[in-house]
DNA sequence: CAACCAGGTCACAAGGTCAT
DNA sequence: ATGACCTTGTGACCTGGTTG
């Protein structure tokens, strides 16, 4: 499912986005996006995409509770704190209790850096950090992170973002300075209070100087190893090769080799996973390449663009309507009961609600409210913004996820209403079984269980940040995939250049989703229905950090709902929305316009037919386009704000 | 003229500006405006100062520290001392004897933090520190209060003045020490004597250790969250953004409630340049308050909003058309030759060009290229972005000005094509006489000398930053004023609540201007005509830092031009644009919608009449609304980007 | 040149001290 | 025990030198 998403990614942007993340926990999961590898003495974080959202940073808040009081507590969470004080072994949460700096990564998909490797020139181990490596990511923008082909190199000592190759090793500014001071002044550090084997990570690197220095030496830092001047080309190439190899290896190992070729056909094509920046644009989608049924008529104006507009088509308006409606129906799973499809918009909404309730019982993902011992991936600013914690067990989790990135109109999906952090509440129905790995989404076909609003806004403090992000992220993936699928089936869409297809999707997916999920927002009652079946009222959500986006979404939903569109109308409108997406950056605007015109004509036709005495419906719908644009931008803004102060 | 501008203000920009200021003495005055908000891990007391206008961009916070110390001594009040423990009551001046640490503040205008808020993260408490003593300063003598761009950060735990970012949170020395001891010695505090929910404030923070520690944890203090070294620029930016957001929110809320007072004299024309914060908020518009001619018909849906929609009007469609057209004509000076009005769109464009040329000779404002000795208001990051200066005498001036502020859709006008920095070129025709004070704009009526594109993109390095800003700002003022004037004359607009009028203007002015000035962008030749009469080609501008906004503007202009609208159509379209502005935050959406409907009907009527065989014109126009929205957002984005890395 | 690193700088924070 | 002040590091940036 990631497939399409990836396609849509722009590496650069991704980078930008990820960079905003703060550190913290890292999780490694290939499918999600950032990849970390060691190469040539450095660890690399490969930034891909879908995961942008991160949870920010550090874990504090309540999590610290435990860490202090019982520092030795081996809670899976709060890895760092325990590292220094308590049982050293407890440092990493989850699987590997080794001293690896990047240990933690709760998810099963993760691969830690093997301890055995750390002393060596590593060769390319791929890991993928998802939501957070923020530390990492956070540094990049202005920071001097050393990037290599879009990959961020990590400090071999502590795992922070490397600023370069210092004293023979990729290291961060901190470790560089530390090492420099150490050797310059020949400092003899105080003896380690523990067993001289503290793990050195970004978070705790300052707790034991002796161990830090030892680590510096052990990874190979040396005054003799300095390399001046620019990196020799050969070395660069070697690194590149190593990384690619590593990447491939990892991909293969992570997803059974062949099984996924099927499910994720576009995977390889996905720029996100490959040297991001340049390729993106030229990336090939499988969005394209099929046959089209309809082409758009009457290219309105002469085009100076290279690509000729699609040839006028002879497909009838009715065909367009039929095709688009079918496409909509068949690519909007959430819309339907497992077995039947309803035609009426009202039923549709109702169906969704029912559906939601239905799903709750079985496959829903919940986040329950456990003891607040979990490490909190939220940065202090995060907590801060939340403002008031409402009780003892409050932990501010961020809840946002970006599915894709685009230039300015992000298609990222975030829960605009909760991403600023959530307070928690007790929830009774918990299905702890549904962890990330147990995520019930089966590849080929979404099983009606996931929708962007699928999760409860409340979060299980027992879950690691990355886990939560992953889940949230995952919950959007199918919906986005569906949009892509829908786009592909819009007659004429495939005739657009790949580049334009991608751009339209980048710019429009969020808007399409807003339309598709409008019915989840009950404007009258001011509630949002999550897949859990629970409705949450706006104020509740607002108190958890909901932005104005939520309000706007409500308004939009209300107005859209008031139009009482039929499925056909909804389908065409959705198509129009997509094709009307922001045009900045399109290659061939005229083609897109022509297609848009076709679709709009069809939409008008159908609307005139269905609402003969409500002449304004069509106009109103068109006005909605502008509203959607605003929504989209609001979303981008909130996302930005979030990224900036995660 | 300022009047209107003010009206439109929201604090964001202002804030942006204020943030740049370095501290100094502060004064607390509630009504006036200091704002406290939470950001990052700290609570911030915003210091607004009239001096803000100065140095818009550059000044770095770092410098601020020093100034602080010196200033502190002289302050009349030094409340701090009393604060700590002793006479609790005595500490606060005036009214509430509450425990607010920020009590005293000599000035009577001061308002302490409300007790009711104390327990929680105070959110957005307004205080305004102006020039004199501040509680904060109280602490100053020697005390290390952390300031951020003139803002004083407060301890997240107790509200005292923060001394820095300790354990991941902005905290005071007391809480820092307390937390350190707590974790170092792993102290188990005695159980709270009450219900373990003591409020922790400066005054009482020592009463219950357990609760204090708990509070520390809850706000996010953690050993894992420590941050060493200097504050990354990125983080500073982030905070800035957060503050802006907080500010905006606050402003809006304040604005909403109190907004209705008297009109301000225009003196302080551009809000951006004037004592921003306080006045703005309470600003009153004269937008309102007059009589209206037409009201909107058929309030479509029931409204839950307080204000009833304007009563249906009996004004005919023709009246609407006539009125709006007249309004447009009479409020769009630039549009016309001094004495005559042209009706045809083509002539209109031509007229503008001529006009431009004509004006050049007399009243245009130029910026010549002098020695680069002027102070450069651009921050280094700015320079950074620009990358390469192109010569010795190059100074990177920013060229942007915000005329108004709004929530997300800034109406700020910026020269999207040059604000990222400009290289300079020599210009021969300089009219040094036109300085800020000699600004040739006479109040009542713009004299055809200023339009948003009036200035050359090149800037005189001899002018001080503020001067340039002022000038640039001024150049937009008349155009914006015209839009406001136009709005007032749209039948029914005045019937909207003041709040909504303001919000529509905030959100829509930029869009209206885009429509009005579309003809300045020649899409075919890819040139922009400045008021100087000079045309600059896109590439030229781009090389100077033009963003994609410029491209989009071109595209938009081209498409709009292609529709060949008559003046009537243009007028109505403009009205529709304004009334269709982003609705987030409107009080009474239904009224606005009703008005919109009226206008759209009129627009359709006139279009159908004029373009009987181009049925799609109307639809195309509606689609333009969405494009405008994107343009607006793009503009906001670039503006934001600019603000963040000025 | 421009990429790239050692080393310097200094804003900042942890932790220690000691009068209260 | 508290917290204002002090000492010791830390690390983000910058500068200047080195190399391809």
PDB file of N, CA and C in Angstrom, chain B residues 17-76:
ATOM      1  N   UNK B  17       7.196  41.087  14.227  1.00  0.00           N
ATOM      2  CA  UNK B  17       8.050  42.224  14.363  1.00  0.00           C
ATOM      3  C   UNK B  17       8.514  42.418  15.777  1.00  0.00           C
ATOM      4  N   UNK B  18       7.604  42.239  16.616  1.00  0.00           N
ATOM      5  CA  UNK B  18       7.993  42.472  17.983  1.00  0.00           C
ATOM      6  C   UNK B  18       9.070  41.544  18.427  1.00  0.00           C
ATOM      7  N   UNK B  19       8.959  40.390  17.880  1.00  0.00           N
ATOM      8  CA  UNK B  19       9.908  39.417  18.331  1.00  0.00           C
ATOM      9  C   UNK B  19      11.321  39.853  18.041  1.00  0.00           C
ATOM     10  N   UNK B  20      11.372  40.660  17.081  1.00  0.00           N
ATOM     11  CA  UNK B  20      12.700  41.063  16.695  1.00  0.00           C
ATOM     12  C   UNK B  20      13.314  42.032  17.696  1.00  0.00           C
ATOM     13  N   UNK B  21      12.479  42.595  18.400  1.00  0.00           N
ATOM     14  CA  UNK B  21      12.976  43.625  19.270  1.00  0.00           C
ATOM     15  C   UNK B  21      13.814  43.068  20.361  1.00  0.00           C
ATOM     16  N   UNK B  22      14.649  43.868  20.763  1.00  0.00           N
ATOM     17  CA  UNK B  22      15.358  43.454  21.933  1.00  0.00           C
ATOM     18  C   UNK B  22      14.651  44.086  23.070  1.00  0.00           C
ATOM     19  N   UNK B  23      14.812  43.455  24.074  1.00  0.00           N
ATOM     20  CA  UNK B  23      14.194  43.866  25.271  1.00  0.00           C
ATOM     21  C   UNK B  23      14.500  45.196  25.694  1.00  0.00           C
ATOM     22  N   UNK B  24      14.392  45.358  26.893  1.00  0.00           N
ATOM     23  CA  UNK B  24      14.536  46.653  27.462  1.00  0.00           C
ATOM     24  C   UNK B  24      13.624  46.586  28.562  1.00  0.00           C
ATOM     25  N   UNK B  25      13.249  47.664  28.967  1.00  0.00           N
ATOM     26  CA  UNK B  25      12.396  47.683  30.076  1.00  0.00           C
ATOM     27  C   UNK B  25      11.050  47.256  29.650  1.00  0.00           C
ATOM     28  N   UNK B  26      10.358  46.711  30.547  1.00  0.00           N
ATOM     29  CA  UNK B  26       9.048  46.327  30.122  1.00  0.00           C
ATOM     30  C   UNK B  26       8.041  46.858  31.058  1.00  0.00           C
ATOM     31  N   UNK B  27       6.904  46.921  30.566  1.00  0.00           N
ATOM     32  CA  UNK B  27       5.852  47.384  31.381  1.00  0.00           C
ATOM     33  C   UNK B  27       4.703  46.477  31.170  1.00  0.00           C
ATOM     34  N   UNK B  28       3.945  46.412  32.147  1.00  0.00           N
ATOM     35  CA  UNK B  28       2.872  45.489  32.033  1.00  0.00           C
ATOM     36  C   UNK B  28       1.585  46.236  31.981  1.00  0.00           C
ATOM     37  N   UNK B  29       0.896  45.959  31.002  1.00  0.00           N
ATOM     38  CA  UNK B  29      -0.344  46.670  30.879  1.00  0.00           C
ATOM     39  C   UNK B  29      -1.319  45.766  30.201  1.00  0.00           C
ATOM     40  N   UNK B  30      -2.254  45.448  30.894  1.00  0.00           N
ATOM     41  CA  UNK B  30      -3.138  44.456  30.325  1.00  0.00           C
ATOM     42  C   UNK B  30      -3.822  44.929  29.079  1.00  0.00           C
ATOM     43  N   UNK B  31      -4.426  46.013  29.238  1.00  0.00           N
ATOM     44  CA  UNK B  31      -5.230  46.458  28.121  1.00  0.00           C
ATOM     45  C   UNK B  31      -4.386  46.634  26.893  1.00  0.00           C
ATOM     46  N   UNK B  32      -3.230  47.012  27.141  1.00  0.00           N
ATOM     47  CA  UNK B  32      -2.438  47.302  25.984  1.00  0.00           C
ATOM     48  C   UNK B  32      -1.946  46.088  25.300  1.00  0.00           C
ATOM     49  N   UNK B  33      -1.591  45.153  26.000  1.00  0.00           N
ATOM     50  CA  UNK B  33      -1.229  44.064  25.215  1.00  0.00           C
ATOM     51  C   UNK B  33      -0.193  43.070  25.467  1.00  0.00           C
ATOM     52  N   UNK B  34       0.385  42.963  26.506  1.00  0.00           N
ATOM     53  CA  UNK B  34       1.385  41.949  26.546  1.00  0.00           C
ATOM     54  C   UNK B  34       0.721  40.637  26.594  1.00  0.00           C
ATOM     55  N   UNK B  35       1.305  39.785  25.989  1.00  0.00           N
ATOM     56  CA  UNK B  35       0.673  38.518  25.888  1.00  0.00           C
ATOM     57  C   UNK B  35       1.587  37.491  26.451  1.00  0.00           C
ATOM     58  N   UNK B  36       0.990  36.620  27.100  1.00  0.00           N
ATOM     59  CA  UNK B  36       1.814  35.573  27.605  1.00  0.00           C
ATOM     60  C   UNK B  36       1.330  34.342  26.930  1.00  0.00           C
ATOM     61  N   UNK B  37       2.170  33.573  26.504  1.00  0.00           N
ATOM     62  CA  UNK B  37       1.674  32.330  25.977  1.00  0.00           C
ATOM     63  C   UNK B  37       2.710  31.272  26.140  1.00  0.00           C
ATOM     64  N   UNK B  38       2.250  30.131  25.878  1.00  0.00           N
ATOM     65  CA  UNK B  38       3.146  29.035  26.072  1.00  0.00           C
ATOM     66  C   UNK B  38       3.773  28.682  24.769  1.00  0.00           C
ATOM     67  N   UNK B  39       4.954  28.450  24.869  1.00  0.00           N
ATOM     68  CA  UNK B  39       5.635  28.045  23.682  1.00  0.00           C
ATOM     69  C   UNK B  39       6.714  27.139  24.129  1.00  0.00           C
ATOM     70  N   UNK B  40       6.857  26.158  23.404  1.00  0.00           N
ATOM     71  CA  UNK B  40       7.939  25.284  23.693  1.00  0.00           C
ATOM     72  C   UNK B  40       7.801  24.932  25.122  1.00  0.00           C
ATOM     73  N   UNK B  41       8.694  24.966  25.853  1.00  0.00           N
ATOM     74  CA  UNK B  41       8.402  24.595  27.198  1.00  0.00           C
ATOM     75  C   UNK B  41       8.213  25.749  28.050  1.00  0.00           C
ATOM     76  N   UNK B  42       7.981  26.853  27.525  1.00  0.00           N
ATOM     77  CA  UNK B  42       7.908  27.977  28.413  1.00  0.00           C
ATOM     78  C   UNK B  42       6.712  28.829  28.217  1.00  0.00           C
ATOM     79  N   UNK B  43       6.475  29.581  29.199  1.00  0.00           N
ATOM     80  CA  UNK B  43       5.404  30.522  29.044  1.00  0.00           C
ATOM     81  C   UNK B  43       6.089  31.799  28.648  1.00  0.00           C
ATOM     82  N   UNK B  44       5.481  32.457  27.828  1.00  0.00           N
ATOM     83  CA  UNK B  44       6.141  33.638  27.345  1.00  0.00           C
ATOM     84  C   UNK B  44       5.367  34.869  27.699  1.00  0.00           C
ATOM     85  N   UNK B  45       6.076  35.801  28.073  1.00  0.00           N
ATOM     86  CA  UNK B  45       5.426  37.086  28.220  1.00  0.00           C
ATOM     87  C   UNK B  45       5.841  37.884  27.013  1.00  0.00           C
ATOM     88  N   UNK B  46       4.912  38.250  26.278  1.00  0.00           N
ATOM     89  CA  UNK B  46       5.269  38.993  25.100  1.00  0.00           C
ATOM     90  C   UNK B  46       5.509  40.410  25.451  1.00  0.00           C
ATOM     91  N   UNK B  47       6.494  40.899  24.897  1.00  0.00           N
ATOM     92  CA  UNK B  47       6.750  42.268  25.151  1.00  0.00           C
ATOM     93  C   UNK B  47       6.479  43.047  23.911  1.00  0.00           C
ATOM     94  N   UNK B  48       5.528  43.824  23.993  1.00  0.00           N
ATOM     95  CA  UNK B  48       5.309  44.589  22.799  1.00  0.00           C
ATOM     96  C   UNK B  48       5.905  45.928  23.052  1.00  0.00           C
ATOM     97  N   UNK B  49       6.411  46.465  22.036  1.00  0.00           N
ATOM     98  CA  UNK B  49       6.941  47.778  22.264  1.00  0.00           C
ATOM     99  C   UNK B  49       6.773  48.553  21.004  1.00  0.00           C
ATOM    100  N   UNK B  50       6.606  49.771  21.183  1.00  0.00           N
ATOM    101  CA  UNK B  50       6.376  50.548  20.001  1.00  0.00           C
ATOM    102  C   UNK B  50       7.616  50.653  19.179  1.00  0.00           C
ATOM    103  N   UNK B  51       8.666  50.392  19.773  1.00  0.00           N
ATOM    104  CA  UNK B  51       9.890  50.545  19.031  1.00  0.00           C
ATOM    105  C   UNK B  51      10.012  49.454  18.001  1.00  0.00           C
ATOM    106  N   UNK B  52       9.107  48.593  18.074  1.00  0.00           N
ATOM    107  CA  UNK B  52       9.200  47.427  17.251  1.00  0.00           C
ATOM    108  C   UNK B  52       9.529  47.682  15.819  1.00  0.00           C
ATOM    109  N   UNK B  53       9.034  48.754  15.386  1.00  0.00           N
ATOM    110  CA  UNK B  53       9.170  48.986  13.971  1.00  0.00           C
ATOM    111  C   UNK B  53      10.603  48.870  13.543  1.00  0.00           C
ATOM    112  N   UNK B  54      11.420  49.078  14.447  1.00  0.00           N
ATOM    113  CA  UNK B  54      12.796  49.069  14.069  1.00  0.00           C
ATOM    114  C   UNK B  54      13.229  47.706  13.643  1.00  0.00           C
ATOM    115  N   UNK B  55      14.273  47.688  12.990  1.00  0.00           N
ATOM    116  CA  UNK B  55      14.915  46.471  12.583  1.00  0.00           C
ATOM    117  C   UNK B  55      14.000  45.312  12.475  1.00  0.00           C
ATOM    118  N   UNK B  56      13.282  45.292  11.503  1.00  0.00           N
ATOM    119  CA  UNK B  56      12.355  44.222  11.296  1.00  0.00           C
ATOM    120  C   UNK B  56      13.013  42.886  11.313  1.00  0.00           C
ATOM    121  N   UNK B  57      14.010  42.765  10.621  1.00  0.00           N
ATOM    122  CA  UNK B  57      14.410  41.404  10.526  1.00  0.00           C
ATOM    123  C   UNK B  57      15.561  40.988  11.347  1.00  0.00           C
ATOM    124  N   UNK B  58      16.598  41.564  11.088  1.00  0.00           N
ATOM    125  CA  UNK B  58      17.791  40.971  11.558  1.00  0.00           C
ATOM    126  C   UNK B  58      17.944  40.737  13.019  1.00  0.00           C
ATOM    127  N   UNK B  59      17.957  41.690  13.766  1.00  0.00           N
ATOM    128  CA  UNK B  59      18.534  41.566  15.070  1.00  0.00           C
ATOM    129  C   UNK B  59      18.359  40.247  15.711  1.00  0.00           C
ATOM    130  N   UNK B  60      19.415  39.781  16.139  1.00  0.00           N
ATOM    131  CA  UNK B  60      19.359  38.475  16.729  1.00  0.00           C
ATOM    132  C   UNK B  60      19.160  38.508  18.183  1.00  0.00           C
ATOM    133  N   UNK B  61      18.523  37.546  18.558  1.00  0.00           N
ATOM    134  CA  UNK B  61      18.189  37.487  19.958  1.00  0.00           C
ATOM    135  C   UNK B  61      19.425  37.463  20.808  1.00  0.00           C
ATOM    136  N   UNK B  62      20.379  36.881  20.288  1.00  0.00           N
ATOM    137  CA  UNK B  62      21.553  36.679  21.108  1.00  0.00           C
ATOM    138  C   UNK B  62      22.020  37.973  21.725  1.00  0.00           C
ATOM    139  N   UNK B  63      21.841  38.957  20.966  1.00  0.00           N
ATOM    140  CA  UNK B  63      22.342  40.216  21.432  1.00  0.00           C
ATOM    141  C   UNK B  63      21.569  40.702  22.640  1.00  0.00           C
ATOM    142  N   UNK B  64      20.425  40.244  22.733  1.00  0.00           N
ATOM    143  CA  UNK B  64      19.542  40.810  23.721  1.00  0.00           C
ATOM    144  C   UNK B  64      20.014  40.649  25.145  1.00  0.00           C
ATOM    145  N   UNK B  65      20.685  39.624  25.359  1.00  0.00           N
ATOM    146  CA  UNK B  65      21.059  39.379  26.724  1.00  0.00           C
ATOM    147  C   UNK B  65      21.697  40.551  27.400  1.00  0.00           C
ATOM    148  N   UNK B  66      22.641  41.034  26.754  1.00  0.00           N
ATOM    149  CA  UNK B  66      23.400  42.087  27.369  1.00  0.00           C
ATOM    150  C   UNK B  66      22.526  43.261  27.747  1.00  0.00           C
ATOM    151  N   UNK B  67      21.754  43.635  26.859  1.00  0.00           N
ATOM    152  CA  UNK B  67      20.992  44.836  27.099  1.00  0.00           C
ATOM    153  C   UNK B  67      20.163  44.673  28.346  1.00  0.00           C
ATOM    154  N   UNK B  68      19.824  43.501  28.526  1.00  0.00           N
ATOM    155  CA  UNK B  68      18.990  43.226  29.639  1.00  0.00           C
ATOM    156  C   UNK B  68      19.618  43.631  30.946  1.00  0.00           C
ATOM    157  N   UNK B  69      20.784  43.166  31.094  1.00  0.00           N
ATOM    158  CA  UNK B  69      21.406  43.412  32.368  1.00  0.00           C
ATOM    159  C   UNK B  69      21.498  44.883  32.700  1.00  0.00           C
ATOM    160  N   UNK B  70      21.907  45.575  31.766  1.00  0.00           N
ATOM    161  CA  UNK B  70      22.087  46.974  32.055  1.00  0.00           C
ATOM    162  C   UNK B  70      20.772  47.632  32.412  1.00  0.00           C
ATOM    163  N   UNK B  71      19.820  47.299  31.696  1.00  0.00           N
ATOM    164  CA  UNK B  71      18.574  47.997  31.897  1.00  0.00           C
ATOM    165  C   UNK B  71      17.952  47.708  33.238  1.00  0.00           C
ATOM    166  N   UNK B  72      18.251  46.597  33.692  1.00  0.00           N
ATOM    167  CA  UNK B  72      17.536  46.151  34.866  1.00  0.00           C
ATOM    168  C   UNK B  72      17.695  47.065  36.060  1.00  0.00           C
ATOM    169  N   UNK B  73      18.852  47.470  36.233  1.00  0.00           N
ATOM    170  CA  UNK B  73      19.131  48.199  37.454  1.00  0.00           C
ATOM    171  C   UNK B  73      18.246  49.413  37.647  1.00  0.00           C
ATOM    172  N   UNK B  74      18.055  50.060  36.612  1.00  0.00           N
ATOM    173  CA  UNK B  74      17.404  51.342  36.750  1.00  0.00           C
ATOM    174  C   UNK B  74      15.917  51.275  37.003  1.00  0.00           C
ATOM    175  N   UNK B  75      15.417  50.129  36.854  1.00  0.00           N
ATOM    176  CA  UNK B  75      13.985  50.078  36.950  1.00  0.00           C
ATOM    177  C   UNK B  75      13.457  50.559  38.260  1.00  0.00           C
ATOM    178  N   UNK B  76      12.416  51.243  38.129  1.00  0.00           N
ATOM    179  CA  UNK B  76      11.768  51.794  39.303  1.00  0.00           C
ATOM    180  C   UNK B  76      11.368  50.694  40.266  1.00  0.00           C
TER     181      UNK B  76
END
